[in-house]
Amino acid sequence: MKKRVFVTLKPGVLDPQGRAVHHALDGLGFAGVEDVRIGRLIELELSQDVSDESLREMCEKLLANTVIENYRIEDAQSGE
Amino acid sequence: MKKRVFVTLKPGVLDPQGRAVHHALDGLGFAGVEDVRIGRLIELELSQDVSDESLREMCEKLLANTVIENYRIEDAQSGE
């Protein structure tokens, strides 16, 4: 089964990468960009016996830094 | 309005970061992980007058490297 984990910075945490992209978009002449924030998308192919609890543990221990980041788990079709 | 851009490596492109995470999960004792691939999630806050065409152009020119990456654009609720 395929799962997606979205890891995003918590609100209020400074995002220098997002700021750099925002600045670069301005430099390229794109108007109307008010804010850019960058996170990670982690796609995992798991065997059927991996529980949701186990996946949450992976997120807590390795995939996200829960001090400054939030994560969200989503099912994905295996064929996608 | 808020938009999300998901940038993922094209199939077949080597993903050293994903491989490192896969290896680290194994090392932590998580069984059943078959594959890990890592992409970017870019959240953009745009003013209403930015067209979808303009957003696609941002992706093609800056946000994604279309030689090795695919991107997908999704609407997001501004309140999320």
GROMACS .gro file of N, CA and C in nm:
model
  480
    1MET      N    1   0.084  -0.119   0.000
    1MET     CA    2   0.000   0.000   0.000
    1MET      C    3   0.088   0.124   0.000
    2LYS      N    4   0.033   0.228  -0.059
    2LYS     CA    5   0.111   0.351  -0.073
    2LYS      C    6   0.054   0.458   0.019
    3LYS      N    7   0.140   0.524   0.092
    3LYS     CA    8   0.098   0.631   0.181
    3LYS      C    9   0.181   0.755   0.150
    4ARG      N   10   0.117   0.870   0.172
    4ARG     CA   11   0.191   0.996   0.157
    4ARG      C   12   0.195   1.068   0.290
    5VAL      N   13   0.309   1.121   0.322
    5VAL     CA   14   0.323   1.202   0.443
    5VAL      C   15   0.362   1.343   0.401
    6PHE      N   16   0.282   1.439   0.445
    6PHE     CA   17   0.313   1.581   0.416
    6PHE      C   18   0.372   1.642   0.541
    7VAL      N   19   0.490   1.697   0.530
    7VAL     CA   20   0.556   1.759   0.645
    7VAL      C   21   0.566   1.908   0.617
    8THR      N   22   0.508   1.989   0.704
    8THR     CA   23   0.511   2.134   0.685
    8THR      C   24   0.560   2.202   0.812
    9LEU      N   25   0.624   2.315   0.794
    9LEU     CA   26   0.667   2.393   0.910
    9LEU      C   27   0.545   2.446   0.986
   10LYS      N   28   0.554   2.448   1.118
   10LYS     CA   29   0.444   2.504   1.197
   10LYS      C   30   0.432   2.654   1.169
   11PRO      N   31   0.311   2.708   1.184
   11PRO     CA   32   0.295   2.852   1.163
   11PRO      C   33   0.386   2.928   1.260
   12GLY      N   34   0.448   3.032   1.212
   12GLY     CA   35   0.536   3.112   1.298
   12GLY      C   36   0.682   3.072   1.288
   13VAL      N   37   0.709   2.952   1.239
   13VAL     CA   38   0.848   2.911   1.224
   13VAL      C   39   0.903   2.971   1.095
   14LEU      N   40   1.017   3.035   1.106
   14LEU     CA   41   1.079   3.103   0.991
   14LEU      C   42   1.114   3.002   0.882
   15ASP      N   43   1.086   3.037   0.757
   15ASP     CA   44   1.113   2.945   0.645
   15ASP      C   45   1.205   3.013   0.543
   16PRO      N   46   1.335   3.006   0.564
   16PRO     CA   47   1.430   3.076   0.475
   16PRO      C   48   1.422   3.025   0.331
   17GLN      N   49   1.396   2.896   0.314
   17GLN     CA   50   1.386   2.838   0.179
   17GLN      C   51   1.266   2.898   0.106
   18GLY      N   52   1.154   2.908   0.177
   18GLY     CA   53   1.034   2.968   0.119
   18GLY      C   54   1.057   3.114   0.084
   19ARG      N   55   1.128   3.183   0.172
   19ARG     CA   56   1.156   3.324   0.148
   19ARG      C   57   1.244   3.342   0.025
   20ALA      N   58   1.341   3.252   0.009
   20ALA     CA   59   1.430   3.259  -0.107
   20ALA      C   60   1.352   3.235  -0.237
   21VAL      N   61   1.260   3.139  -0.233
   21VAL     CA   62   1.178   3.111  -0.352
   21VAL      C   63   1.088   3.230  -0.383
   22HIS      N   64   1.028   3.289  -0.278
   22HIS     CA   65   0.943   3.407  -0.294
   22HIS      C   66   1.021   3.519  -0.363
   23HIS      N   67   1.142   3.543  -0.312
   23HIS     CA   68   1.229   3.647  -0.366
   23HIS      C   69   1.264   3.617  -0.513
   24ALA      N   70   1.291   3.491  -0.542
   24ALA     CA   71   1.327   3.452  -0.679
   24ALA      C   72   1.208   3.470  -0.774
   25LEU      N   73   1.087   3.438  -0.725
   25LEU     CA   74   0.967   3.459  -0.809
   25LEU      C   75   0.948   3.606  -0.839
   26ASP      N   76   0.967   3.691  -0.738
   26ASP     CA   77   0.962   3.836  -0.759
   26ASP      C   78   1.065   3.877  -0.865
   27GLY      N   79   1.185   3.824  -0.851
   27GLY     CA   80   1.293   3.857  -0.944
   27GLY      C   81   1.262   3.817  -1.087
   28LEU      N   82   1.186   3.710  -1.102
   28LEU     CA   83   1.148   3.664  -1.236
   28LEU      C   84   1.028   3.741  -1.292
   29GLY      N   85   0.973   3.832  -1.211
   29GLY     CA   86   0.865   3.917  -1.259
   29GLY      C   87   0.725   3.863  -1.230
   30PHE      N   88   0.714   3.760  -1.148
   30PHE     CA   89   0.580   3.710  -1.115
   30PHE      C   90   0.520   3.797  -1.004
   31ALA      N   91   0.411   3.864  -1.036
   31ALA     CA   92   0.345   3.949  -0.937
   31ALA      C   93   0.236   3.870  -0.866
   32GLY      N   94   0.195   3.919  -0.751
   32GLY     CA   95   0.079   3.861  -0.683
   32GLY      C   96   0.111   3.744  -0.591
   33VAL      N   97   0.240   3.717  -0.571
   33VAL     CA   98   0.276   3.611  -0.476
   33VAL      C   99   0.289   3.675  -0.337
   34GLU      N  100   0.207   3.629  -0.243
   34GLU     CA  101   0.206   3.691  -0.111
   34GLU      C  102   0.290   3.614  -0.010
   35ASP      N  103   0.292   3.484  -0.024
   35ASP     CA  104   0.371   3.405   0.070
   35ASP      C  105   0.405   3.270   0.007
   36VAL      N  106   0.522   3.219   0.042
   36VAL     CA  107   0.564   3.086  -0.005
   36VAL      C  108   0.618   3.010   0.114
   37ARG      N  109   0.570   2.889   0.132
   37ARG     CA  110   0.627   2.803   0.237
   37ARG      C  111   0.656   2.667   0.177
   38ILE      N  112   0.767   2.611   0.217
   38ILE     CA  113   0.811   2.486   0.155
   38ILE      C  114   0.814   2.374   0.256
   39GLY      N  115   0.757   2.263   0.218
   39GLY     CA  116   0.758   2.145   0.305
   39GLY      C  117   0.807   2.023   0.228
   40ARG      N  118   0.792   1.907   0.290
   40ARG     CA  119   0.834   1.784   0.226
   40ARG      C  120   0.715   1.694   0.201
   41LEU      N  121   0.725   1.619   0.094
   41LEU     CA  122   0.625   1.519   0.061
   41LEU      C  123   0.699   1.386   0.058
   42ILE      N  124   0.662   1.295   0.146
   42ILE     CA  125   0.731   1.166   0.154
   42ILE      C  126   0.635   1.057   0.110
   43GLU      N  127   0.670   0.988   0.003
   43GLU     CA  128   0.586   0.879  -0.047
   43GLU      C  129   0.644   0.746  -0.003
   44LEU      N  130   0.565   0.669   0.069
   44LEU     CA  131   0.612   0.541   0.121
   44LEU      C  132   0.534   0.426   0.060
   45GLU      N  133   0.606   0.326   0.014
   45GLU     CA  134   0.544   0.202  -0.029
   45GLU      C  135   0.562   0.103   0.086
   46LEU      N  136   0.450   0.063   0.146
   46LEU     CA  137   0.457  -0.022   0.266
   46LEU      C  138   0.390  -0.156   0.240
   47SER      N  139   0.437  -0.259   0.308
   47SER     CA  140   0.366  -0.387   0.299
   47SER      C  141   0.237  -0.377   0.380
   48GLN      N  142   0.142  -0.467   0.351
   48GLN     CA  143   0.008  -0.458   0.408
   48GLN      C  144   0.004  -0.466   0.560
   49ASP      N  145   0.108  -0.529   0.619
   49ASP     CA  146   0.101  -0.549   0.764
   49ASP      C  147   0.156  -0.431   0.846
   50VAL      N  148   0.189  -0.322   0.780
   50VAL     CA  149   0.234  -0.204   0.854
   50VAL      C  150   0.112  -0.127   0.903
   51SER      N  151   0.102  -0.109   1.033
   51SER     CA  152  -0.016  -0.042   1.090
   51SER      C  153  -0.003   0.109   1.081
   52ASP      N  154  -0.117   0.177   1.092
   52ASP     CA  155  -0.117   0.323   1.095
   52ASP      C  156  -0.036   0.373   1.214
   53GLU      N  157  -0.045   0.299   1.324
   53GLU     CA  158   0.029   0.335   1.446
   53GLU      C  159   0.180   0.334   1.418
   54SER      N  160   0.224   0.232   1.345
   54SER     CA  161   0.365   0.220   1.312
   54SER      C  162   0.410   0.335   1.222
   55LEU      N  163   0.324   0.371   1.128
   55LEU     CA  164   0.357   0.483   1.038
   55LEU      C  165   0.366   0.614   1.117
   56ARG      N  166   0.273   0.632   1.211
   56ARG     CA  167   0.280   0.753   1.294
   56ARG      C  168   0.411   0.758   1.372
   57GLU      N  169   0.453   0.639   1.418
   57GLU     CA  170   0.580   0.632   1.493
   57GLU      C  171   0.698   0.670   1.403
   58MET      N  172   0.695   0.625   1.277
   58MET     CA  173   0.801   0.664   1.182
   58MET      C  174   0.806   0.816   1.170
   59CYS      N  175   0.688   0.878   1.161
   59CYS     CA  176   0.682   1.024   1.147
   59CYS      C  177   0.740   1.092   1.270
   60GLU      N  178   0.699   1.045   1.387
   60GLU     CA  179   0.742   1.108   1.512
   60GLU      C  180   0.892   1.094   1.532
   61LYS      N  181   0.945   0.975   1.495
   61LYS     CA  182   1.085   0.946   1.526
   61LYS      C  183   1.182   0.995   1.419
   62LEU      N  184   1.139   0.995   1.294
   62LEU     CA  185   1.235   1.025   1.188
   62LEU      C  186   1.187   1.125   1.083
   63LEU      N  187   1.065   1.106   1.035
   63LEU     CA  188   1.026   1.181   0.914
   63LEU      C  189   1.000   1.328   0.941
   64ALA      N  190   0.947   1.359   1.059
   64ALA     CA  191   0.918   1.499   1.091
   64ALA      C  192   0.989   1.538   1.220
   65ASN      N  193   1.028   1.662   1.228
   65ASN     CA  194   1.078   1.718   1.354
   65ASN      C  195   0.959   1.787   1.420
   66THR      N  196   0.897   1.716   1.514
   66THR     CA  197   0.767   1.765   1.567
   66THR      C  198   0.780   1.889   1.654
   67VAL      N  199   0.902   1.931   1.682
   67VAL     CA  200   0.918   2.057   1.754
   67VAL      C  201   0.878   2.175   1.663
   68ILE      N  202   0.918   2.166   1.538
   68ILE     CA  203   0.892   2.279   1.447
   68ILE      C  204   0.805   2.241   1.328
   69GLU      N  205   0.772   2.111   1.314
   69GLU     CA  206   0.697   2.070   1.195
   69GLU      C  207   0.569   1.993   1.230
   70ASN      N  208   0.470   2.011   1.148
   70ASN     CA  209   0.349   1.928   1.153
   70ASN      C  210   0.357   1.823   1.043
   71TYR      N  211   0.286   1.712   1.063
   71TYR     CA  212   0.278   1.615   0.954
   71TYR      C  213   0.134   1.567   0.939
   72ARG      N  214   0.104   1.521   0.819
   72ARG     CA  215  -0.029   1.472   0.787
   72ARG      C  216  -0.011   1.348   0.700
   73ILE      N  217  -0.084   1.243   0.732
   73ILE     CA  218  -0.072   1.117   0.658
   73ILE      C  219  -0.194   1.101   0.569
   74GLU      N  220  -0.170   1.055   0.447
   74GLU     CA  221  -0.280   1.039   0.352
   74GLU      C  222  -0.262   0.907   0.278
   75ASP      N  223  -0.374   0.838   0.252
   75ASP     CA  224  -0.368   0.718   0.168
   75ASP      C  225  -0.346   0.760   0.024
   76ALA      N  226  -0.274   0.678  -0.050
   76ALA     CA  227  -0.259   0.705  -0.194
   76ALA      C  228  -0.287   0.574  -0.267
   77GLN      N  229  -0.350   0.586  -0.382
   77GLN     CA  230  -0.372   0.466  -0.463
   77GLN      C  231  -0.237   0.411  -0.508
   78SER      N  232  -0.220   0.281  -0.501
   78SER     CA  233  -0.091   0.222  -0.539
   78SER      C  234  -0.058   0.247  -0.686
   79GLY      N  235  -0.162   0.263  -0.766
   79GLY     CA  236  -0.138   0.281  -0.909
   79GLY      C  237  -0.096   0.421  -0.949
   80GLU      N  238  -0.119   0.517  -0.859
   80GLU     CA  239  -0.094   0.658  -0.892
   80GLU      C  240   0.050   0.689  -0.926
   81MET      N  241  -0.577   3.355  -0.245
   81MET     CA  242  -0.607   3.212  -0.257
   81MET      C  243  -0.481   3.131  -0.232
   82LYS      N  244  -0.504   3.012  -0.181
   82LYS     CA  245  -0.392   2.928  -0.147
   82LYS      C  246  -0.383   2.810  -0.244
   83LYS      N  247  -0.263   2.785  -0.293
   83LYS     CA  248  -0.240   2.674  -0.385
   83LYS      C  249  -0.127   2.588  -0.331
   84ARG      N  250  -0.135   2.462  -0.361
   84ARG     CA  251  -0.025   2.372  -0.324
   84ARG      C  252   0.035   2.313  -0.451
   85VAL      N  253   0.165   2.309  -0.455
   85VAL     CA  254   0.235   2.244  -0.567
   85VAL      C  255   0.313   2.126  -0.510
   86PHE      N  256   0.289   2.008  -0.566
   86PHE     CA  257   0.362   1.889  -0.526
   86PHE      C  258   0.466   1.859  -0.633
   87VAL      N  259   0.591   1.854  -0.593
   87VAL     CA  260   0.698   1.825  -0.688
   87VAL      C  261   0.758   1.690  -0.652
   88THR      N  262   0.755   1.597  -0.746
   88THR     CA  263   0.808   1.462  -0.720
   88THR      C  264   0.906   1.424  -0.830
   89LEU      N  265   1.002   1.342  -0.795
   89LEU     CA  266   1.097   1.292  -0.894
   89LEU      C  267   1.023   1.201  -0.992
   90LYS      N  268   1.060   1.209  -1.118
   90LYS     CA  269   1.001   1.119  -1.217
   90LYS      C  270   1.041   0.975  -1.186
   91PRO      N  271   0.956   0.879  -1.224
   91PRO     CA  272   0.992   0.739  -1.202
   91PRO      C  273   1.123   0.707  -1.273
   92GLY      N  274   1.208   0.631  -1.207
   92GLY     CA  275   1.335   0.594  -1.268
   92GLY      C  276   1.450   0.684  -1.229
   93VAL      N  277   1.418   0.805  -1.181
   93VAL     CA  278   1.525   0.896  -1.136
   93VAL      C  279   1.569   0.854  -0.996
   94LEU      N  280   1.698   0.839  -0.979
   94LEU     CA  281   1.753   0.796  -0.850
   94LEU      C  282   1.722   0.898  -0.741
   95ASP      N  283   1.683   0.849  -0.623
   95ASP     CA  284   1.647   0.937  -0.513
   95ASP      C  285   1.733   0.904  -0.390
   96PRO      N  286   1.853   0.963  -0.382
   96PRO     CA  287   1.943   0.930  -0.271
   96PRO      C  288   1.886   0.967  -0.134
   97GLN      N  289   1.809   1.077  -0.130
   97GLN     CA  290   1.750   1.120  -0.003
   97GLN      C  291   1.648   1.016   0.045
   98GLY      N  292   1.566   0.969  -0.049
   98GLY     CA  293   1.469   0.865  -0.016
   98GLY      C  294   1.536   0.737   0.028
   99ARG      N  295   1.646   0.703  -0.038
   99ARG     CA  296   1.718   0.582  -0.002
   99ARG      C  297   1.778   0.593   0.138
  100ALA      N  298   1.828   0.713   0.171
  100ALA     CA  299   1.885   0.734   0.304
  100ALA      C  300   1.778   0.720   0.412
  101VAL      N  301   1.658   0.776   0.384
  101VAL     CA  302   1.548   0.766   0.481
  101VAL      C  303   1.505   0.620   0.495
  102HIS      N  304   1.497   0.549   0.383
  102HIS     CA  305   1.461   0.407   0.385
  102HIS      C  306   1.559   0.330   0.474
  103HIS      N  307   1.686   0.356   0.454
  103HIS     CA  308   1.792   0.290   0.530
  103HIS      C  309   1.780   0.323   0.679
  104ALA      N  310   1.751   0.450   0.709
  104ALA     CA  311   1.739   0.492   0.848
  104ALA      C  312   1.618   0.426   0.915
  105LEU      N  313   1.508   0.412   0.840
  105LEU     CA  314   1.389   0.345   0.896
  105LEU      C  315   1.422   0.200   0.928
  106ASP      N  316   1.493   0.133   0.836
  106ASP     CA  317   1.539  -0.004   0.862
  106ASP      C  318   1.622  -0.008   0.990
  107GLY      N  319   1.715   0.086   1.000
  107GLY     CA  320   1.803   0.091   1.116
  107GLY      C  321   1.729   0.111   1.247
  108LEU      N  322   1.616   0.183   1.241
  108LEU     CA  323   1.536   0.205   1.361
  108LEU      C  324   1.444   0.086   1.391
  109GLY      N  325   1.447  -0.016   1.305
  109GLY     CA  326   1.371  -0.137   1.332
  109GLY      C  327   1.231  -0.140   1.271
  110PHE      N  328   1.199  -0.045   1.184
  110PHE     CA  329   1.068  -0.046   1.118
  110PHE      C  330   1.071  -0.144   1.001
  111ALA      N  331   0.992  -0.250   1.011
  111ALA     CA  332   0.987  -0.349   0.904
  111ALA      C  333   0.874  -0.315   0.806
  112GLY      N  334   0.880  -0.370   0.689
  112GLY     CA  335   0.769  -0.358   0.594
  112GLY      C  336   0.773  -0.234   0.506
  113VAL      N  337   0.883  -0.158   0.513
  113VAL     CA  338   0.897  -0.042   0.424
  113VAL      C  339   0.962  -0.090   0.295
  114GLU      N  340   0.892  -0.075   0.185
  114GLU     CA  341   0.945  -0.127   0.058
  114GLU      C  342   1.014  -0.020  -0.026
  115ASP      N  343   0.963   0.101  -0.018
  115ASP     CA  344   1.025   0.208  -0.095
  115ASP      C  345   0.991   0.343  -0.033
  116VAL      N  346   1.084   0.435  -0.043
  116VAL     CA  347   1.062   0.571   0.007
  116VAL      C  348   1.108   0.667  -0.102
  117ARG      N  349   1.023   0.762  -0.134
  117ARG     CA  350   1.066   0.867  -0.227
  117ARG      C  351   1.026   1.003  -0.168
  118ILE      N  352   1.114   1.097  -0.187
  118ILE     CA  353   1.093   1.227  -0.122
  118ILE      C  354   1.076   1.337  -0.226
  119GLY      N  355   0.975   1.417  -0.204
  119GLY     CA  356   0.949   1.529  -0.294
  119GLY      C  357   0.931   1.657  -0.215
  120ARG      N  358   0.888   1.761  -0.284
  120ARG     CA  359   0.865   1.889  -0.218
  120ARG      C  360   0.718   1.926  -0.223
  121LEU      N  361   0.677   1.995  -0.120
  121LEU     CA  362   0.541   2.049  -0.113
  121LEU      C  363   0.556   2.199  -0.100
  122ILE      N  364   0.507   2.272  -0.199
  122ILE     CA  365   0.522   2.417  -0.196
  122ILE      C  366   0.384   2.481  -0.179
  123GLU      N  367   0.367   2.554  -0.071
  123GLU     CA  368   0.239   2.621  -0.045
  123GLU      C  369   0.253   2.768  -0.082
  124LEU      N  370   0.166   2.812  -0.171
  124LEU     CA  371   0.173   2.950  -0.218
  124LEU      C  372   0.046   3.024  -0.181
  125GLU      N  373   0.063   3.141  -0.125
  125GLU     CA  374  -0.049   3.231  -0.101
  125GLU      C  375  -0.045   3.335  -0.214
  126LEU      N  376  -0.147   3.333  -0.299
  126LEU     CA  377  -0.147   3.418  -0.418
  126LEU      C  378  -0.262   3.515  -0.413
  127SER      N  379  -0.245   3.632  -0.475
  127SER     CA  380  -0.359   3.722  -0.486
  127SER      C  381  -0.453   3.669  -0.594
  128GLN      N  382  -0.578   3.713  -0.588
  128GLN     CA  383  -0.683   3.657  -0.673
  128GLN      C  384  -0.656   3.671  -0.823
  129ASP      N  385  -0.573   3.769  -0.860
  129ASP     CA  386  -0.555   3.793  -1.003
  129ASP      C  387  -0.445   3.708  -1.065
  130VAL      N  388  -0.387   3.616  -0.990
  130VAL     CA  389  -0.286   3.529  -1.048
  130VAL      C  390  -0.356   3.412  -1.119
  131SER      N  391  -0.328   3.397  -1.248
  131SER     CA  392  -0.397   3.294  -1.325
  131SER      C  393  -0.331   3.158  -1.307
  132ASP      N  394  -0.406   3.053  -1.339
  132ASP     CA  395  -0.349   2.918  -1.336
  132ASP      C  396  -0.231   2.908  -1.433
  133GLU      N  397  -0.244   2.978  -1.544
  133GLU     CA  398  -0.138   2.978  -1.645
  133GLU      C  399  -0.008   3.035  -1.586
  134SER      N  400  -0.023   3.142  -1.508
  134SER     CA  401   0.092   3.206  -1.446
  134SER      C  402   0.155   3.112  -1.343
  135LEU      N  403   0.071   3.041  -1.269
  135LEU     CA  404   0.123   2.947  -1.170
  135LEU      C  405   0.199   2.832  -1.237
  136ARG      N  406   0.143   2.786  -1.350
  136ARG     CA  407   0.213   2.680  -1.424
  136ARG      C  408   0.350   2.728  -1.471
  137GLU      N  409   0.353   2.855  -1.512
  137GLU     CA  410   0.480   2.913  -1.557
  137GLU      C  411   0.582   2.920  -1.442
  138MET      N  412   0.534   2.954  -1.321
  138MET     CA  413   0.624   2.954  -1.204
  138MET      C  414   0.683   2.815  -1.183
  139CYS      N  415   0.598   2.713  -1.199
  139CYS     CA  416   0.645   2.574  -1.180
  139CYS      C  417   0.750   2.539  -1.283
  140GLU      N  418   0.720   2.572  -1.409
  140GLU     CA  419   0.811   2.535  -1.518
  140GLU      C  420   0.945   2.608  -1.507
  141LYS      N  421   0.939   2.735  -1.464
  141LYS     CA  422   1.060   2.816  -1.464
  141LYS      C  423   1.142   2.803  -1.337
  142LEU      N  424   1.076   2.780  -1.224
  142LEU     CA  425   1.151   2.784  -1.098
  142LEU      C  426   1.122   2.669  -1.003
  143LEU      N  427   0.995   2.638  -0.982
  143LEU     CA  428   0.962   2.548  -0.870
  143LEU      C  429   1.000   2.403  -0.897
  144ALA      N  430   0.990   2.361  -1.021
  144ALA     CA  431   1.024   2.222  -1.053
  144ALA      C  432   1.131   2.218  -1.161
  145ASN      N  433   1.214   2.119  -1.155
  145ASN     CA  434   1.308   2.092  -1.264
  145ASN      C  435   1.243   1.986  -1.352
  146THR      N  436   1.180   2.031  -1.461
  146THR     CA  437   1.094   1.940  -1.538
  146THR      C  438   1.171   1.833  -1.615
  147VAL      N  439   1.303   1.841  -1.614
  147VAL     CA  440   1.382   1.734  -1.675
  147VAL      C  441   1.370   1.606  -1.591
  148ILE      N  442   1.376   1.625  -1.459
  148ILE     CA  443   1.374   1.507  -1.371
  148ILE      C  444   1.255   1.504  -1.276
  149GLU      N  445   1.174   1.611  -1.276
  149GLU     CA  446   1.064   1.616  -1.179
  149GLU      C  447   0.929   1.639  -1.246
  150ASN      N  448   0.826   1.581  -1.186
  150ASN     CA  449   0.688   1.613  -1.222
  150ASN      C  450   0.631   1.709  -1.118
  151TYR      N  451   0.530   1.786  -1.158
  151TYR     CA  452   0.461   1.867  -1.058
  151TYR      C  453   0.311   1.857  -1.076
  152ARG      N  454   0.241   1.881  -0.967
  152ARG     CA  455   0.095   1.875  -0.968
  152ARG      C  456   0.046   1.992  -0.884
  153ILE      N  457  -0.054   2.064  -0.936
  153ILE     CA  458  -0.107   2.181  -0.867
  153ILE      C  459  -0.242   2.147  -0.808
  154GLU      N  460  -0.265   2.192  -0.686
  154GLU     CA  461  -0.391   2.161  -0.617
  154GLU      C  462  -0.440   2.287  -0.547
  155ASP      N  463  -0.573   2.306  -0.549
  155ASP     CA  464  -0.631   2.416  -0.471
  155ASP      C  465  -0.628   2.379  -0.323
  156ALA      N  466  -0.611   2.479  -0.239
  156ALA     CA  467  -0.621   2.454  -0.096
  156ALA      C  468  -0.710   2.560  -0.036
  157GLN      N  469  -0.788   2.523   0.063
  157GLN     CA  470  -0.871   2.623   0.132
  157GLN      C  471  -0.780   2.722   0.203
  158SER      N  472  -0.812   2.849   0.193
  158SER     CA  473  -0.727   2.951   0.255
  158SER      C  474  -0.719   2.937   0.407
  159GLY      N  475  -0.823   2.882   0.463
  159GLY     CA  476  -0.824   2.867   0.609
  159GLY      C  477  -0.742   2.751   0.662
  160GLU      N  478  -0.706   2.658   0.575
  160GLU     CA  479  -0.637   2.536   0.619
  160GLU      C  480  -0.501   2.560   0.682
   0.00000   0.00000   0.00000
